mmCIF file of C-alpha atoms in Angstrom:
data_model
loop_
_atom_site.group_PDB
_atom_site.id
_atom_site.type_symbol
_atom_site.label_atom_id
_atom_site.label_comp_id
_atom_site.label_asym_id
_atom_site.label_seq_id
_atom_site.Cartn_x
_atom_site.Cartn_y
_atom_site.Cartn_z
ATOM 1 C CA UNK A 33 147.005 -101.406 -22.534
ATOM 2 C CA UNK A 34 147.983 -100.364 -19.058
ATOM 3 C CA UNK A 35 145.955 -97.396 -17.864
ATOM 4 C CA UNK A 36 148.188 -94.434 -17.158
ATOM 5 C CA UNK A 37 145.296 -92.665 -14.854
ATOM 6 C CA UNK A 38 142.080 -93.597 -12.575
ATOM 7 C CA UNK A 39 138.920 -92.978 -13.937
ATOM 8 C CA UNK A 40 137.348 -91.662 -10.856
ATOM 9 C CA UNK A 41 140.226 -89.125 -10.389
ATOM 10 C CA UNK A 42 140.865 -88.243 -14.002
ATOM 11 C CA UNK A 43 139.677 -84.649 -15.490
ATOM 12 C CA UNK A 44 140.388 -85.879 -18.957
ATOM 13 C CA UNK A 45 137.588 -86.456 -21.440
ATOM 14 C CA UNK A 46 137.788 -88.258 -24.704
ATOM 15 C CA UNK A 47 136.127 -86.517 -27.518
ATOM 16 C CA UNK A 48 135.784 -89.018 -30.275
ATOM 17 C CA UNK A 49 135.752 -88.453 -33.559
ATOM 18 C CA UNK A 50 136.502 -89.469 -37.694
ATOM 19 C CA UNK A 51 138.983 -87.519 -39.377
ATOM 20 C CA UNK A 52 136.524 -85.605 -41.315
ATOM 21 C CA UNK A 53 132.878 -84.891 -41.413
ATOM 22 C CA UNK A 54 132.405 -83.392 -37.561
ATOM 23 C CA UNK A 55 129.653 -80.849 -37.193
ATOM 24 C CA UNK A 56 132.111 -77.915 -35.910
ATOM 25 C CA UNK A 57 129.517 -76.647 -33.339
ATOM 26 C CA UNK A 58 129.040 -80.172 -31.662
ATOM 27 C CA UNK A 59 132.783 -80.278 -31.299
ATOM 28 C CA UNK A 60 133.877 -76.949 -30.255
ATOM 29 C CA UNK A 61 130.473 -76.439 -27.952
ATOM 30 C CA UNK A 62 131.227 -79.301 -25.473
ATOM 31 C CA UNK A 63 134.741 -78.853 -25.663
ATOM 32 C CA UNK A 64 134.556 -75.174 -24.466
ATOM 33 C CA UNK A 65 132.132 -76.441 -21.916
ATOM 34 C CA UNK A 66 134.346 -79.032 -20.483
ATOM 35 C CA UNK A 67 137.221 -76.628 -20.462
ATOM 36 C CA UNK A 68 135.353 -73.745 -18.481
ATOM 37 C CA UNK A 69 134.129 -76.310 -16.300
ATOM 38 C CA UNK A 70 137.842 -77.497 -15.567
ATOM 39 C CA UNK A 71 137.919 -80.553 -17.395
ATOM 40 C CA UNK A 72 140.822 -81.682 -19.822
ATOM 41 C CA UNK A 73 138.880 -82.354 -23.479
ATOM 42 C CA UNK A 74 141.354 -84.588 -25.503
ATOM 43 C CA UNK A 75 140.634 -85.022 -29.428
ATOM 44 C CA UNK A 76 140.576 -88.878 -30.013
ATOM 45 C CA UNK A 77 140.572 -89.875 -33.845
ATOM 46 C CA UNK A 78 141.663 -93.013 -35.849
ATOM 47 C CA UNK A 79 144.964 -91.342 -37.362
ATOM 48 C CA UNK A 80 147.695 -88.826 -36.185
ATOM 49 C CA UNK A 81 147.211 -85.425 -37.727
ATOM 50 C CA UNK A 82 144.167 -82.811 -38.044
ATOM 51 C CA UNK A 83 140.592 -83.201 -38.156
ATOM 52 C CA UNK A 84 138.525 -81.383 -40.396
ATOM 53 C CA UNK A 85 135.161 -80.300 -39.302
ATOM 54 C CA UNK A 86 132.369 -78.915 -41.207
ATOM 55 C CA UNK A 87 129.509 -76.307 -40.625
ATOM 56 C CA UNK A 88 126.725 -78.470 -42.042
ATOM 57 C CA UNK A 89 128.223 -79.158 -45.757
ATOM 58 C CA UNK A 90 130.684 -76.039 -45.819
ATOM 59 C CA UNK A 91 134.432 -77.582 -44.779
ATOM 60 C CA UNK A 92 135.133 -75.238 -41.451
ATOM 61 C CA UNK A 93 138.319 -75.556 -39.098
ATOM 62 C CA UNK A 94 141.011 -78.315 -38.690
ATOM 63 C CA UNK A 95 141.759 -79.657 -35.384
ATOM 64 C CA UNK A 96 145.023 -81.546 -34.232
ATOM 65 C CA UNK A 97 144.400 -84.795 -32.935
ATOM 66 C CA UNK A 98 145.617 -85.746 -29.443
ATOM 67 C CA UNK A 99 145.415 -89.602 -29.247
ATOM 68 C CA UNK A 100 144.825 -92.174 -31.738
ATOM 69 C CA UNK A 101 142.314 -94.745 -31.231
ATOM 70 C CA UNK A 102 145.124 -97.523 -31.420
ATOM 71 C CA UNK A 103 146.804 -95.849 -28.460
ATOM 72 C CA UNK A 104 143.559 -94.737 -26.215
ATOM 73 C CA UNK A 105 142.676 -96.606 -23.203
ATOM 74 C CA UNK A 106 139.076 -96.036 -22.178
ATOM 75 C CA UNK A 107 140.476 -96.284 -18.308
ATOM 76 C CA UNK A 108 142.169 -93.165 -18.958
ATOM 77 C CA UNK A 109 139.051 -91.178 -19.575
ATOM 78 C CA UNK A 110 136.217 -90.031 -17.421
ATOM 79 C CA UNK A 111 133.800 -89.949 -20.057
ATOM 80 C CA UNK A 112 133.601 -89.891 -23.694
ATOM 81 C CA UNK A 113 131.664 -87.208 -26.090
ATOM 82 C CA UNK A 114 130.511 -88.152 -29.509
ATOM 83 C CA UNK A 115 129.997 -85.136 -31.446
ATOM 84 C CA UNK A 116 127.675 -85.320 -34.627
ATOM 85 C CA UNK A 117 127.820 -84.577 -38.517
ATOM 86 C CA UNK A 118 126.482 -87.100 -40.686
ATOM 87 C CA UNK A 119 129.631 -88.128 -42.218
ATOM 88 C CA UNK A 120 131.269 -88.439 -38.921
ATOM 89 C CA UNK A 121 129.754 -91.204 -37.006
ATOM 90 C CA UNK A 122 128.973 -92.952 -40.329
ATOM 91 C CA UNK A 123 132.813 -93.118 -41.010
ATOM 92 C CA UNK A 124 133.494 -93.947 -37.118
ATOM 93 C CA UNK A 125 131.131 -96.539 -36.562
ATOM 94 C CA UNK A 126 132.964 -98.699 -39.803
ATOM 95 C CA UNK A 127 136.292 -98.342 -37.273
ATOM 96 C CA UNK A 128 136.244 -101.297 -35.393
ATOM 97 C CA UNK A 129 138.605 -100.401 -32.558
ATOM 98 C CA UNK A 130 135.941 -96.932 -32.313
ATOM 99 C CA UNK A 131 133.446 -99.056 -31.570
ATOM 100 C CA UNK A 132 135.028 -100.909 -29.255
ATOM 101 C CA UNK A 133 136.004 -98.051 -27.565
ATOM 102 C CA UNK A 134 132.470 -96.543 -27.157
ATOM 103 C CA UNK A 135 131.493 -99.850 -26.171
ATOM 104 C CA UNK A 136 133.938 -100.344 -23.305
ATOM 105 C CA UNK A 137 133.187 -96.680 -22.048
ATOM 106 C CA UNK A 138 129.324 -97.446 -21.826
ATOM 107 C CA UNK A 139 129.462 -100.935 -20.605
ATOM 108 C CA UNK A 140 132.083 -99.708 -18.253
ATOM 109 C CA UNK A 141 129.484 -96.947 -16.968
ATOM 110 C CA UNK A 142 131.400 -93.906 -18.133
ATOM 111 C CA UNK A 143 129.501 -90.883 -18.752
ATOM 112 C CA UNK A 144 129.005 -90.929 -22.674
ATOM 113 C CA UNK A 145 127.260 -87.959 -24.493
ATOM 114 C CA UNK A 146 126.206 -88.281 -28.021
ATOM 115 C CA UNK A 147 124.645 -85.550 -30.106
ATOM 116 C CA UNK A 148 122.653 -85.636 -33.605
ATOM 117 C CA UNK A 149 123.919 -88.422 -35.725
ATOM 118 C CA UNK A 150 126.382 -89.557 -33.233
ATOM 119 C CA UNK A 151 123.887 -91.969 -32.203
ATOM 120 C CA UNK A 152 124.684 -94.174 -34.908
ATOM 121 C CA UNK A 153 128.197 -95.151 -32.341
ATOM 122 C CA UNK A 154 125.640 -96.463 -29.691
ATOM 123 C CA UNK A 155 123.568 -97.936 -32.484
ATOM 124 C CA UNK A 156 126.719 -99.768 -33.695
ATOM 125 C CA UNK A 157 128.102 -100.651 -30.305
ATOM 126 C CA UNK A 158 124.973 -102.397 -29.481
ATOM 127 C CA UNK A 159 124.395 -100.743 -26.343
ATOM 128 C CA UNK A 160 121.175 -98.896 -26.585
ATOM 129 C CA UNK A 161 118.619 -102.189 -25.758
ATOM 130 C CA UNK A 162 116.166 -100.950 -23.187
ATOM 131 C CA UNK A 163 117.455 -97.053 -23.149
ATOM 132 C CA UNK A 164 115.693 -93.981 -23.733
ATOM 133 C CA UNK A 165 117.544 -91.855 -26.215
ATOM 134 C CA UNK A 166 117.318 -88.698 -28.574
ATOM 135 C CA UNK A 167 118.998 -87.904 -31.752
ATOM 136 C CA UNK A 168 118.733 -86.498 -35.462
ATOM 137 C CA UNK A 169 114.705 -87.363 -36.085
ATOM 138 C CA UNK A 170 115.577 -89.564 -39.142
ATOM 139 C CA UNK A 171 117.787 -91.755 -37.069
ATOM 140 C CA UNK A 172 114.710 -92.765 -34.791
ATOM 141 C CA UNK A 173 114.131 -95.989 -36.896
ATOM 142 C CA UNK A 174 117.888 -97.306 -36.311
ATOM 143 C CA UNK A 175 117.422 -96.363 -32.355
ATOM 144 C CA UNK A 176 114.339 -98.501 -32.391
ATOM 145 C CA UNK A 177 116.010 -101.399 -34.451
ATOM 146 C CA UNK A 178 118.826 -101.162 -31.827
ATOM 147 C CA UNK A 179 116.310 -101.934 -28.996
ATOM 148 C CA UNK A 180 116.353 -98.424 -27.648
ATOM 149 C CA UNK A 181 113.147 -95.995 -27.043
ATOM 150 C CA UNK A 182 113.635 -92.742 -29.283
ATOM 151 C CA UNK A 183 111.944 -89.451 -28.146
ATOM 152 C CA UNK A 184 111.882 -86.038 -29.454
ATOM 153 C CA UNK A 185 113.250 -83.940 -26.728
ATOM 154 C CA UNK A 186 116.179 -81.550 -26.357
ATOM 155 C CA UNK A 187 118.439 -83.531 -24.209
ATOM 156 C CA UNK A 188 117.490 -87.137 -22.507
ATOM 157 C CA UNK A 189 119.700 -88.543 -19.759
ATOM 158 C CA UNK A 190 119.443 -92.226 -19.495
ATOM 159 C CA UNK A 191 121.570 -93.701 -16.583
ATOM 160 C CA UNK A 192 125.391 -92.544 -17.788
ATOM 161 C CA UNK A 193 124.360 -91.577 -21.362
ATOM 162 C CA UNK A 194 123.104 -88.121 -22.313
ATOM 163 C CA UNK A 195 121.904 -87.497 -25.745
ATOM 164 C CA UNK A 196 120.770 -84.676 -27.869
ATOM 165 C CA UNK A 197 119.375 -83.881 -31.158
ATOM 166 C CA UNK A 198 120.782 -80.992 -32.957
ATOM 167 C CA UNK A 199 123.378 -78.224 -32.550
ATOM 168 C CA UNK A 200 120.597 -75.922 -31.217
ATOM 169 C CA UNK A 201 120.418 -78.379 -28.093
ATOM 170 C CA UNK A 202 123.953 -77.577 -27.254
ATOM 171 C CA UNK A 203 123.499 -75.546 -24.048
ATOM 172 C CA UNK A 204 121.000 -78.476 -22.717
ATOM 173 C CA UNK A 205 123.326 -80.930 -23.987
ATOM 174 C CA UNK A 206 126.504 -79.343 -22.845
ATOM 175 C CA UNK A 207 125.067 -78.782 -19.118
ATOM 176 C CA UNK A 208 123.578 -82.430 -18.933
ATOM 177 C CA UNK A 209 127.163 -83.581 -19.618
ATOM 178 C CA UNK A 210 128.561 -81.739 -17.175
ATOM 179 C CA UNK A 211 125.947 -82.304 -14.429
ATOM 180 C CA UNK A 212 126.801 -86.314 -15.266
ATOM 181 C CA UNK A 213 130.456 -85.909 -15.010
ATOM 182 C CA UNK A 214 129.696 -84.466 -11.791
ATOM 183 C CA UNK A 215 130.849 -80.815 -12.334
#
């Protein structure tokens, strides 16, 4: 696919999610922080339509998909945000186009920010070897098995990756994301 913009000048940031199971605060918090800093968040998902967010286990709001994975091009985005929620990254990591999108974003050294269970996308993309990251604590074995070093910290920045553990970490996560993007 042909890129429509240069990643060095674009203000667009892909927010990659599955069709359901997204932790709402981990979607809306970074989204608002990006908008407030002058970035254009773009909701990228496997299908057209709306995605279903959750407040833990309870269905919350729906959000319209801006771009489908089949038409998304990493070069069209300055960075990628990966919200958590258990079901969201668990479903998304089974989608090879989503995994390839994340792998390409990381290997092209774009800013990539993953919170909570979204670390599964980095595990599945096989991009954690030698990296220091954090996530929801139950995923530390997955991180170690993927060659990463897991730490229990509010936010961890390793090169162009930013990771956090949970919704309570959103202020630090958002600040680190914006710093990584150069805001």
